[in-house]
Coordinates of C-alpha atoms and ligand atoms in Angstrom, one line a residue:
M1 CA 79.5 -84.8 57.7
H2 CA 79.4 -83.4 61.2
I3 CA 78.2 -79.9 61.7
S4 CA 80.8 -79.1 64.4
K5 CA 83.6 -79.7 61.9
S6 CA 81.9 -78.2 58.8
F7 CA 82.3 -74.8 57.4
I8 CA 78.7 -73.7 57.5
P9 CA 78.6 -70.3 59.0
I10 CA 75.0 -69.9 60.0
L11 CA 73.6 -66.5 61.1
K12 CA 71.0 -66.3 63.9
N13 CA 68.9 -63.7 62.1
N14 CA 68.1 -62.6 58.6
P15 CA 70.8 -60.4 57.1
S16 CA 69.3 -56.9 56.7
E17 CA 71.0 -56.1 53.4
A18 CA 69.2 -58.9 51.5
K19 CA 66.1 -57.8 49.7
I20 CA 64.8 -61.1 48.3
K21 CA 64.4 -64.5 49.9
S22 CA 67.1 -66.4 48.0
H23 CA 69.7 -63.8 48.9
Q24 CA 68.6 -63.9 52.5
L25 CA 68.8 -67.7 52.8
M26 CA 72.1 -67.9 51.0
L27 CA 73.7 -65.5 53.5
R28 CA 71.8 -66.9 56.4
V29 CA 73.1 -70.5 56.0
G30 CA 76.5 -69.4 54.7
M31 CA 76.3 -70.6 51.1
I32 CA 78.1 -67.6 49.8
K33 CA 80.2 -64.7 51.1
Q34 CA 80.4 -61.4 49.3
S35 CA 83.9 -60.3 48.5
S36 CA 83.2 -57.0 46.7
A37 CA 80.2 -55.5 44.9
G38 CA 78.6 -58.2 42.8
I39 CA 81.4 -60.7 43.5
Y40 CA 81.0 -63.7 45.7
S41 CA 83.0 -66.6 47.2
W42 CA 81.1 -69.9 47.2
L43 CA 81.3 -71.7 50.6
P44 CA 80.8 -75.5 50.9
L45 CA 77.0 -75.5 51.2
G46 CA 76.5 -73.2 48.2
L47 CA 79.2 -74.9 46.1
R48 CA 77.7 -78.4 46.7
V49 CA 74.4 -77.2 45.3
M50 CA 75.9 -75.4 42.4
K51 CA 78.1 -78.4 41.4
K52 CA 75.0 -80.6 41.3
I53 CA 73.2 -78.2 39.1
E54 CA 76.3 -78.0 36.9
Q55 CA 76.3 -81.8 36.6
I56 CA 72.7 -81.9 35.5
V57 CA 73.3 -79.2 33.0
R58 CA 76.3 -81.1 31.7
E59 CA 74.4 -84.4 31.4
E60 CA 71.6 -82.8 29.4
Q61 CA 74.1 -81.1 27.0
N62 CA 75.9 -84.4 26.4
K63 CA 72.5 -86.1 25.7
I64 CA 72.0 -84.0 22.6
G65 CA 75.5 -84.7 21.4
A66 CA 77.2 -81.5 22.5
Q67 CA 80.9 -81.8 23.4
E68 CA 82.4 -80.1 26.4
I69 CA 85.4 -77.9 26.1
L70 CA 86.9 -75.3 28.5
M71 CA 87.8 -71.9 27.2
P72 CA 89.8 -69.3 29.4
T73 CA 88.1 -66.5 31.3
I74 CA 90.6 -64.0 29.9
Q75 CA 90.4 -63.2 26.1
S76 CA 92.4 -61.1 23.7
S77 CA 90.6 -58.0 22.3
E78 CA 91.8 -58.9 18.8
I79 CA 88.9 -61.3 18.0
W80 CA 86.4 -58.9 19.4
K81 CA 87.7 -56.2 17.1
E82 CA 87.3 -58.7 14.2
S83 CA 83.6 -59.3 15.0
G84 CA 83.0 -55.6 15.6
R85 CA 81.8 -56.0 19.1
Y86 CA 84.8 -54.6 21.0
E87 CA 83.3 -51.1 20.9
D88 CA 79.7 -52.1 20.9
Y89 CA 79.8 -54.1 24.2
G90 CA 80.4 -50.9 26.2
E91 CA 81.1 -50.6 29.9
E92 CA 79.8 -54.0 30.8
M93 CA 83.0 -55.4 29.5
L94 CA 85.9 -55.5 32.0
R95 CA 89.0 -54.5 30.0
I96 CA 92.4 -55.3 31.2
K97 CA 95.9 -54.5 30.0
D98 CA 98.7 -57.0 30.5
R99 CA 102.4 -56.1 31.1
Q100 CA 103.1 -55.9 27.3
N101 CA 100.3 -53.3 27.2
R102 CA 98.1 -55.7 25.2
E103 CA 94.4 -55.2 25.5
M104 CA 92.7 -58.2 27.1
L105 CA 89.3 -58.6 28.6
Y106 CA 87.4 -60.9 31.1
G107 CA 85.0 -62.7 28.9
P108 CA 81.3 -61.7 29.2
T109 CA 80.4 -64.4 26.6
N110 CA 82.3 -66.5 24.1
E111 CA 81.0 -66.2 20.5
E112 CA 84.3 -64.8 19.2
L113 CA 86.6 -67.2 21.0
V114 CA 84.7 -70.3 20.0
T115 CA 84.4 -69.1 16.4
D116 CA 88.2 -68.6 16.4
I117 CA 88.7 -72.2 17.7
F118 CA 86.3 -73.5 15.2
R119 CA 87.7 -71.8 12.1
S120 CA 91.3 -72.9 13.0
S121 CA 90.5 -76.5 12.5
V122 CA 87.1 -77.2 10.8
K123 CA 87.3 -76.8 7.0
S124 CA 84.6 -79.1 5.6
Y125 CA 80.9 -79.5 5.8
K126 CA 81.6 -83.2 6.5
S127 CA 82.5 -82.3 10.1
L128 CA 79.2 -80.5 10.7
P129 CA 77.2 -80.1 12.9
Q130 CA 79.5 -79.2 15.8
L131 CA 77.9 -78.4 19.1
L132 CA 80.4 -77.2 21.7
Y133 CA 79.8 -76.0 25.2
H134 CA 81.7 -75.0 28.3
I135 CA 80.8 -74.1 31.9
Q136 CA 82.9 -71.2 33.0
W137 CA 83.0 -68.0 34.9
K138 CA 81.9 -64.9 33.1
F139 CA 82.3 -61.2 34.1
R140 CA 79.9 -58.4 33.2
D141 CA 80.3 -55.1 34.9
E142 CA 76.6 -54.7 35.5
I143 CA 75.4 -51.2 36.4
R144 CA 73.4 -52.4 39.3
P145 CA 74.5 -55.7 40.7
R146 CA 71.8 -56.9 43.1
F147 CA 69.9 -59.7 44.7
G148 CA 73.1 -61.6 45.6
I149 CA 74.1 -64.1 42.9
M150 CA 71.0 -63.4 40.9
R151 CA 72.5 -60.4 39.2
C152 CA 76.1 -60.2 40.0
R153 CA 79.2 -59.3 38.1
E154 CA 81.1 -62.6 38.2
F155 CA 78.8 -65.5 37.5
F156 CA 79.0 -69.1 36.4
M157 CA 77.4 -69.9 33.1
K158 CA 77.0 -72.8 30.7
D159 CA 77.3 -71.5 27.2
A160 CA 77.1 -73.6 24.1
Y161 CA 77.6 -72.8 20.4
S162 CA 76.3 -74.6 17.3
F163 CA 77.9 -74.6 13.8
D164 CA 75.9 -75.8 10.8
I165 CA 76.0 -75.9 7.1
N166 CA 72.7 -74.1 6.4
D167 CA 69.6 -72.6 8.0
E168 CA 67.7 -75.9 8.1
E169 CA 70.4 -77.8 9.9
A170 CA 71.0 -74.8 12.2
L171 CA 67.4 -74.8 13.3
F172 CA 67.7 -78.5 14.1
S173 CA 70.6 -77.7 16.4
Y174 CA 68.6 -74.8 17.9
N175 CA 65.7 -77.2 18.6
K176 CA 68.0 -79.7 20.2
F177 CA 69.0 -77.1 22.7
F178 CA 65.4 -76.0 23.1
L179 CA 64.6 -79.6 24.2
S180 CA 67.7 -80.0 26.4
Y181 CA 66.7 -76.8 28.3
L182 CA 63.2 -78.1 29.0
K183 CA 64.7 -81.4 30.3
T184 CA 67.4 -79.6 32.4
F185 CA 64.9 -77.4 34.2
Q186 CA 62.5 -80.3 34.7
R187 CA 65.3 -82.2 36.5
L188 CA 65.8 -79.2 38.7
D189 CA 62.1 -79.3 39.6
L190 CA 61.5 -75.9 37.9
K191 CA 58.7 -75.0 35.6
A192 CA 60.5 -73.0 33.1
I193 CA 58.6 -71.6 30.1
P194 CA 60.2 -70.7 26.8
M195 CA 59.3 -67.2 25.6
A196 CA 59.9 -65.4 22.4
A197 CA 62.6 -62.8 23.3
D198 CA 64.8 -60.0 22.0
T199 CA 68.3 -60.8 21.0
G200 CA 70.2 -57.9 22.6
P201 CA 73.9 -57.6 22.2
I202 CA 74.3 -61.2 21.0
G203 CA 72.3 -60.4 17.9
G204 CA 70.2 -62.5 15.4
N205 CA 66.6 -62.9 14.8
L206 CA 65.3 -66.1 16.6
S207 CA 65.6 -66.3 20.3
H208 CA 63.8 -67.8 23.3
E209 CA 64.3 -67.0 27.0
F210 CA 63.5 -69.6 29.6
I211 CA 61.7 -68.1 32.5
I212 CA 60.5 -69.4 35.8
L213 CA 57.7 -67.5 37.6
A214 CA 58.7 -65.6 40.7
E215 CA 57.4 -62.4 42.3
T216 CA 60.9 -61.2 42.7
G217 CA 61.9 -61.8 39.1
E218 CA 63.2 -58.9 37.0
S219 CA 61.4 -59.8 33.7
K220 CA 57.8 -58.9 33.2
I221 CA 56.0 -61.6 31.3
Y222 CA 52.7 -61.9 29.5
T223 CA 51.5 -65.4 28.8
D224 CA 48.7 -67.8 28.0
K225 CA 48.3 -70.0 31.1
R226 CA 47.9 -73.1 29.0
I227 CA 51.6 -73.1 28.2
F228 CA 52.2 -74.6 31.7
E229 CA 50.4 -77.8 30.6
V230 CA 52.3 -78.4 27.4
D231 CA 53.8 -81.9 27.2
N232 CA 57.6 -81.8 26.6
K233 CA 58.1 -85.4 25.6
V234 CA 59.6 -86.3 22.3
S235 CA 60.1 -89.8 20.9
K236 CA 63.3 -89.2 19.0
L237 CA 65.9 -86.5 18.4
E238 CA 64.6 -85.8 14.9
K239 CA 63.9 -82.7 12.9
K240 CA 60.2 -83.3 12.7
T241 CA 59.6 -84.3 16.3
L242 CA 61.6 -81.3 17.6
E243 CA 59.8 -78.9 15.3
D244 CA 56.6 -80.3 16.6
L245 CA 57.8 -79.8 20.2
R246 CA 58.5 -76.1 19.6
N247 CA 55.2 -75.7 17.9
R248 CA 53.4 -77.1 20.9
F249 CA 54.8 -74.3 23.0
E250 CA 54.7 -71.5 20.4
K251 CA 51.0 -72.0 19.9
F252 CA 50.5 -70.1 23.1
Y253 CA 51.2 -66.4 23.4
S254 CA 54.1 -66.0 25.8
V255 CA 56.6 -63.1 25.7
T256 CA 58.7 -60.8 27.9
D257 CA 57.9 -57.1 28.0
E258 CA 60.3 -56.2 25.1
K259 CA 58.1 -58.1 22.7
F260 CA 54.8 -57.4 24.3
D261 CA 52.0 -56.1 22.2
K262 CA 48.8 -55.4 24.0
A263 CA 46.5 -55.7 21.0
E264 CA 48.1 -59.0 20.0
F265 CA 47.9 -60.4 23.5
E266 CA 44.2 -59.5 23.8
T267 CA 43.2 -61.0 20.5
K268 CA 45.2 -64.2 20.9
V269 CA 44.4 -64.9 24.5
V270 CA 41.0 -65.0 26.0
E271 CA 40.7 -63.1 29.3
E272 CA 40.5 -66.1 31.6
N273 CA 43.8 -67.5 30.2
R274 CA 45.8 -64.3 30.5
L275 CA 48.6 -64.2 33.0
I276 CA 50.7 -61.1 33.6
T277 CA 53.4 -61.7 36.1
K278 CA 57.1 -61.6 36.8
G279 CA 59.8 -64.2 36.2
I280 CA 63.5 -65.0 36.4
E281 CA 65.4 -65.6 33.3
V282 CA 67.4 -68.8 33.8
G283 CA 68.4 -69.6 30.1
H284 CA 68.5 -67.9 26.8
I285 CA 69.0 -69.3 23.3
F286 CA 69.8 -67.5 20.1
Y287 CA 70.0 -68.2 16.4
F288 CA 72.1 -65.6 14.5
G289 CA 73.2 -67.3 11.2
D290 CA 76.5 -65.7 10.0
K291 CA 76.6 -62.7 12.3
Y292 CA 80.1 -63.8 13.7
S293 CA 81.2 -66.3 11.1
K294 CA 81.1 -63.7 8.3
P295 CA 83.2 -61.0 9.8
M296 CA 85.5 -63.6 11.3
D297 CA 85.7 -65.6 8.1
A298 CA 84.6 -69.0 9.5
S299 CA 83.7 -70.9 6.4
V300 CA 83.6 -74.5 5.3
D301 CA 83.8 -76.3 1.9
L302 CA 80.4 -77.3 0.6
P303 CA 79.6 -80.4 -1.5
G304 CA 79.9 -78.7 -4.9
G305 CA 83.2 -77.1 -4.1
R306 CA 81.7 -73.8 -3.1
K307 CA 82.5 -72.2 0.3
D308 CA 80.1 -70.7 2.8
F309 CA 80.1 -69.1 6.2
V310 CA 78.8 -71.5 8.9
K311 CA 75.5 -70.8 10.5
M312 CA 75.7 -70.3 14.3
G313 CA 73.6 -70.2 17.4
S314 CA 74.5 -69.7 21.0
Y315 CA 72.8 -71.1 24.2
G316 CA 73.3 -69.9 27.7
I317 CA 72.2 -71.2 31.1
G318 CA 72.9 -69.2 34.3
V319 CA 74.2 -72.0 36.5
S320 CA 75.0 -69.8 39.5
R321 CA 71.7 -67.9 39.1
L322 CA 69.8 -71.2 39.1
V323 CA 70.9 -71.7 42.8
G324 CA 68.9 -68.5 43.6
A325 CA 66.1 -69.4 41.3
I326 CA 65.6 -72.8 42.9
I327 CA 65.5 -71.1 46.3
E328 CA 63.0 -68.5 45.1
A329 CA 60.8 -71.4 44.0
N330 CA 61.1 -73.6 47.1
Y331 CA 61.9 -71.6 50.2
D332 CA 59.0 -71.0 52.6
E333 CA 60.3 -67.9 54.3
R334 CA 57.5 -67.7 56.8
K335 CA 58.1 -71.2 58.2
E336 CA 61.8 -70.8 57.5
I337 CA 61.9 -74.2 55.7
M338 CA 63.9 -74.7 52.5
K339 CA 62.9 -77.7 50.4
W340 CA 65.7 -78.5 48.0
P341 CA 64.8 -81.0 45.2
I342 CA 66.8 -84.0 46.1
S343 CA 68.6 -83.7 42.7
V344 CA 70.5 -80.6 43.9
A345 CA 70.2 -80.7 47.7
P346 CA 73.4 -80.0 49.5
F347 CA 72.8 -83.2 51.6
D348 CA 70.1 -85.9 51.2
I349 CA 69.3 -86.3 54.8
S350 CA 70.1 -84.6 58.1
I351 CA 70.5 -86.6 61.3
I352 CA 69.6 -84.9 64.5
P353 CA 70.7 -86.7 67.6
M354 CA 69.4 -85.3 70.8
I355 CA 72.5 -85.2 72.9
N356 CA 72.3 -84.9 76.5
K357 CA 75.5 -83.8 78.3
N358 CA 76.2 -87.1 80.0
E359 CA 75.3 -89.6 77.4
K360 CA 76.6 -89.7 73.9
L361 CA 74.4 -92.7 73.0
A362 CA 72.3 -90.8 70.5
L363 CA 75.4 -89.6 68.7
K364 CA 76.9 -93.1 68.6
K365 CA 73.7 -94.3 67.0
A366 CA 73.8 -91.4 64.5
N367 CA 77.3 -92.3 63.5
E368 CA 76.2 -96.0 63.0
I369 CA 73.3 -94.9 60.8
D370 CA 75.6 -92.5 58.9
L371 CA 77.9 -95.4 58.0
E372 CA 75.0 -97.5 56.6
L373 CA 73.7 -94.5 54.6
A374 CA 77.2 -93.8 53.2
K375 CA 77.4 -97.3 51.9
N376 CA 74.3 -96.5 49.9
N377 CA 75.7 -93.2 48.6
I378 CA 73.3 -91.2 50.7
E379 CA 74.8 -87.9 51.8
T380 CA 74.3 -86.9 55.4
L381 CA 74.7 -84.0 57.7
I382 CA 74.8 -84.8 61.4
D383 CA 74.2 -82.2 64.0
D384 CA 76.7 -83.3 66.7
T385 CA 76.6 -80.0 68.6
D386 CA 75.0 -79.9 72.1
E387 CA 72.5 -77.3 71.2
N388 CA 68.9 -77.9 72.1
F389 CA 66.5 -79.8 69.9
S390 CA 64.5 -76.8 68.6
S391 CA 67.5 -74.9 67.5
K392 CA 68.9 -78.0 65.8
I393 CA 65.6 -78.5 63.8
K394 CA 65.5 -74.8 62.9
K395 CA 69.0 -75.0 61.5
M396 CA 68.4 -78.2 59.5
N397 CA 65.1 -76.7 58.2
L398 CA 67.1 -73.8 56.8
I399 CA 69.9 -75.9 55.4
G400 CA 67.1 -77.9 53.7
A401 CA 68.2 -81.6 53.3
P402 CA 64.9 -83.1 52.0
Y403 CA 64.8 -85.8 54.8
Q404 CA 65.5 -85.9 58.5
I405 CA 66.2 -88.5 61.1
I406 CA 65.7 -87.7 64.7
I407 CA 67.4 -89.8 67.4
G408 CA 66.0 -89.5 70.9
K409 CA 67.4 -90.7 74.2
Q410 CA 66.2 -94.2 74.0
S411 CA 66.8 -95.1 70.4
E412 CA 67.7 -98.6 71.2
D413 CA 65.2 -100.4 69.0
D414 CA 65.5 -100.7 65.3
L415 CA 62.7 -98.3 64.5
I416 CA 63.9 -94.8 63.6
E417 CA 62.0 -91.5 63.6
F418 CA 62.1 -90.3 60.1
K419 CA 60.5 -87.5 58.2
K420 CA 60.3 -85.5 55.0
I421 CA 61.3 -81.9 55.8
G422 CA 58.4 -79.9 57.2
E423 CA 56.1 -82.9 57.5
V424 CA 55.2 -85.2 60.4
S425 CA 57.5 -88.0 61.3
K426 CA 56.9 -91.7 61.3
K427 CA 58.9 -94.7 62.7
L428 CA 60.7 -96.8 60.1
K429 CA 63.4 -99.4 59.8
L430 CA 66.7 -98.1 58.4
S431 CA 66.4 -100.3 55.4
E432 CA 63.0 -98.8 54.6
I433 CA 64.5 -95.3 54.9
I434 CA 67.3 -96.2 52.6
N435 CA 64.8 -97.5 50.0
I436 CA 62.7 -94.4 50.1
I437 CA 65.7 -92.1 49.5
K438 CA 67.3 -94.3 46.9
K439 CA 64.0 -94.4 44.9
E440 CA 63.7 -90.7 45.1
K441 CA 67.2 -90.2 43.9
E442 CA 66.7 -92.6 41.0
K443 CA 63.7 -90.7 39.7
N444 CA 66.1 -88.0 38.5
Ligands
LIG1 P1 69.7 -60.6 31.8 O1 68.6 -60.2 30.8 O2 69.3 -61.2 33.0 O3 70.7 -59.4 32.0 P2 71.2 -61.5 29.6 O4 70.1 -61.6 28.6 O5 72.2 -60.4 29.6 O6 70.6 -61.7 31.1 P3 72.5 -63.9 28.5 O7 73.6 -63.2 27.7 O8 71.3 -64.4 27.8 O9 72.1 -62.9 29.7 O10 73.1 -65.0 29.5 C1 72.7 -66.3 29.6 C2 72.2 -66.5 31.1 O11 73.2 -66.2 32.0 C3 71.0 -65.7 31.5 O12 69.8 -66.4 31.0 C4 71.1 -65.7 33.0 O13 70.5 -66.9 33.5 C5 72.6 -65.7 33.2 N1 73.1 -64.4 33.6 C6 73.2 -63.3 32.7 N2 73.6 -62.2 33.4 C7 73.8 -62.6 34.7 C8 74.3 -61.9 35.9 N3 74.6 -60.6 35.8 N4 74.3 -62.6 37.0 C9 73.9 -63.9 37.1 N5 73.5 -64.6 36.0 C10 73.4 -64.0 34.8
LIG2 MG1 69.2 -63.1 28.1

């Protein structure tokens, strides 16, 4: 893509309203535009990143056997009255009346709706387990929306729901999501740690939050540093191996402030391993048994002819919040360099031709290289404007494609100036450059 024709509205300076670096960068390079408090439009650059994150989340859900559905954003209040949450949810819920005066709402989460879908067609234990997920906009009328898309009112979330015959099977489902979350965040190059958490308005008694460390995070965390070294590999999707995986993490004290207990922390963790810091919640999983299936009468026939309520869990990932979380983890605000992991970068490589007014040779060369890269599914952004070199580099460093090609006046020979963003350049053949990028992309 050529910058001159792209919709990437870059600002010269940092926007003063943004308090944290992800919000600054997102406004600076035109990834998002605020439309009202806590509500944003996603512009091409931001949407490219979010769609790539969404796809990774989707692939990791599919790998554990979850099936994708798509539920609407607008729900009827009836099912929320059945579960008893219509009153409880309070002012965070955006309530709407339609022209027939029916009470509707913009979904903040989907336990009720998915339970209604489930109960209308699944009648026997033979159809279990069912793992269903969707990736859809949510609305929560947060008291204090802030930090851009990190805590906003309308946000994009993956939410999954599991339905099982008994506690043992339900924990197996829970652990599958536990694993899939670890894999998802790893593919996003994030070190996310699972932490015992409170269940809040979703309810239940078993819950983990997945948190990435960041000074600007809103969750205070207390953890044993050794949790960062835990190996997350499992040989098979089996009950035993997944239990073992969870035990490997749960061995180390690691909680958010709601569950913090000073005495426990100090007995379980020796001083040199204690870490008290802040983090961003990027995912949250819950097991809550029959909290919804009971009041909503979602039951199945069991082998002996008996009936029982299904055991449920729910599993959220903040897809839009992850865009900000990845920036918090990778943006060097002092040098003004954003290093996207290639798995979610808006472009794989930027091409910077130094165009002098009379000769368009460098641009011609850039276009030729672009054609070759496109044949190899490498996504490029070409700066075809006639700005000077330093402002072009500055812009590309902010946009953050992980690789850069620089084309000088006499780029006649077949060696090309190539570099990893923020590092020193070297001269390589185009075929070598293609290989490097392809290899990096395949790793994911
Ligand atoms: P928080 O504690 O941050 O308010 P929550 O516990 O209310 O979040 P969940 O119901 O667990 O949120 O939602 C699942 C995920 O959705 C969260 O882990 C987070 O990544 C994301 N999320 C929740 N609220 C928001 C929001 N207001 N803006 C952006 N993302 C959000
Ligand atoms: Mg949460």
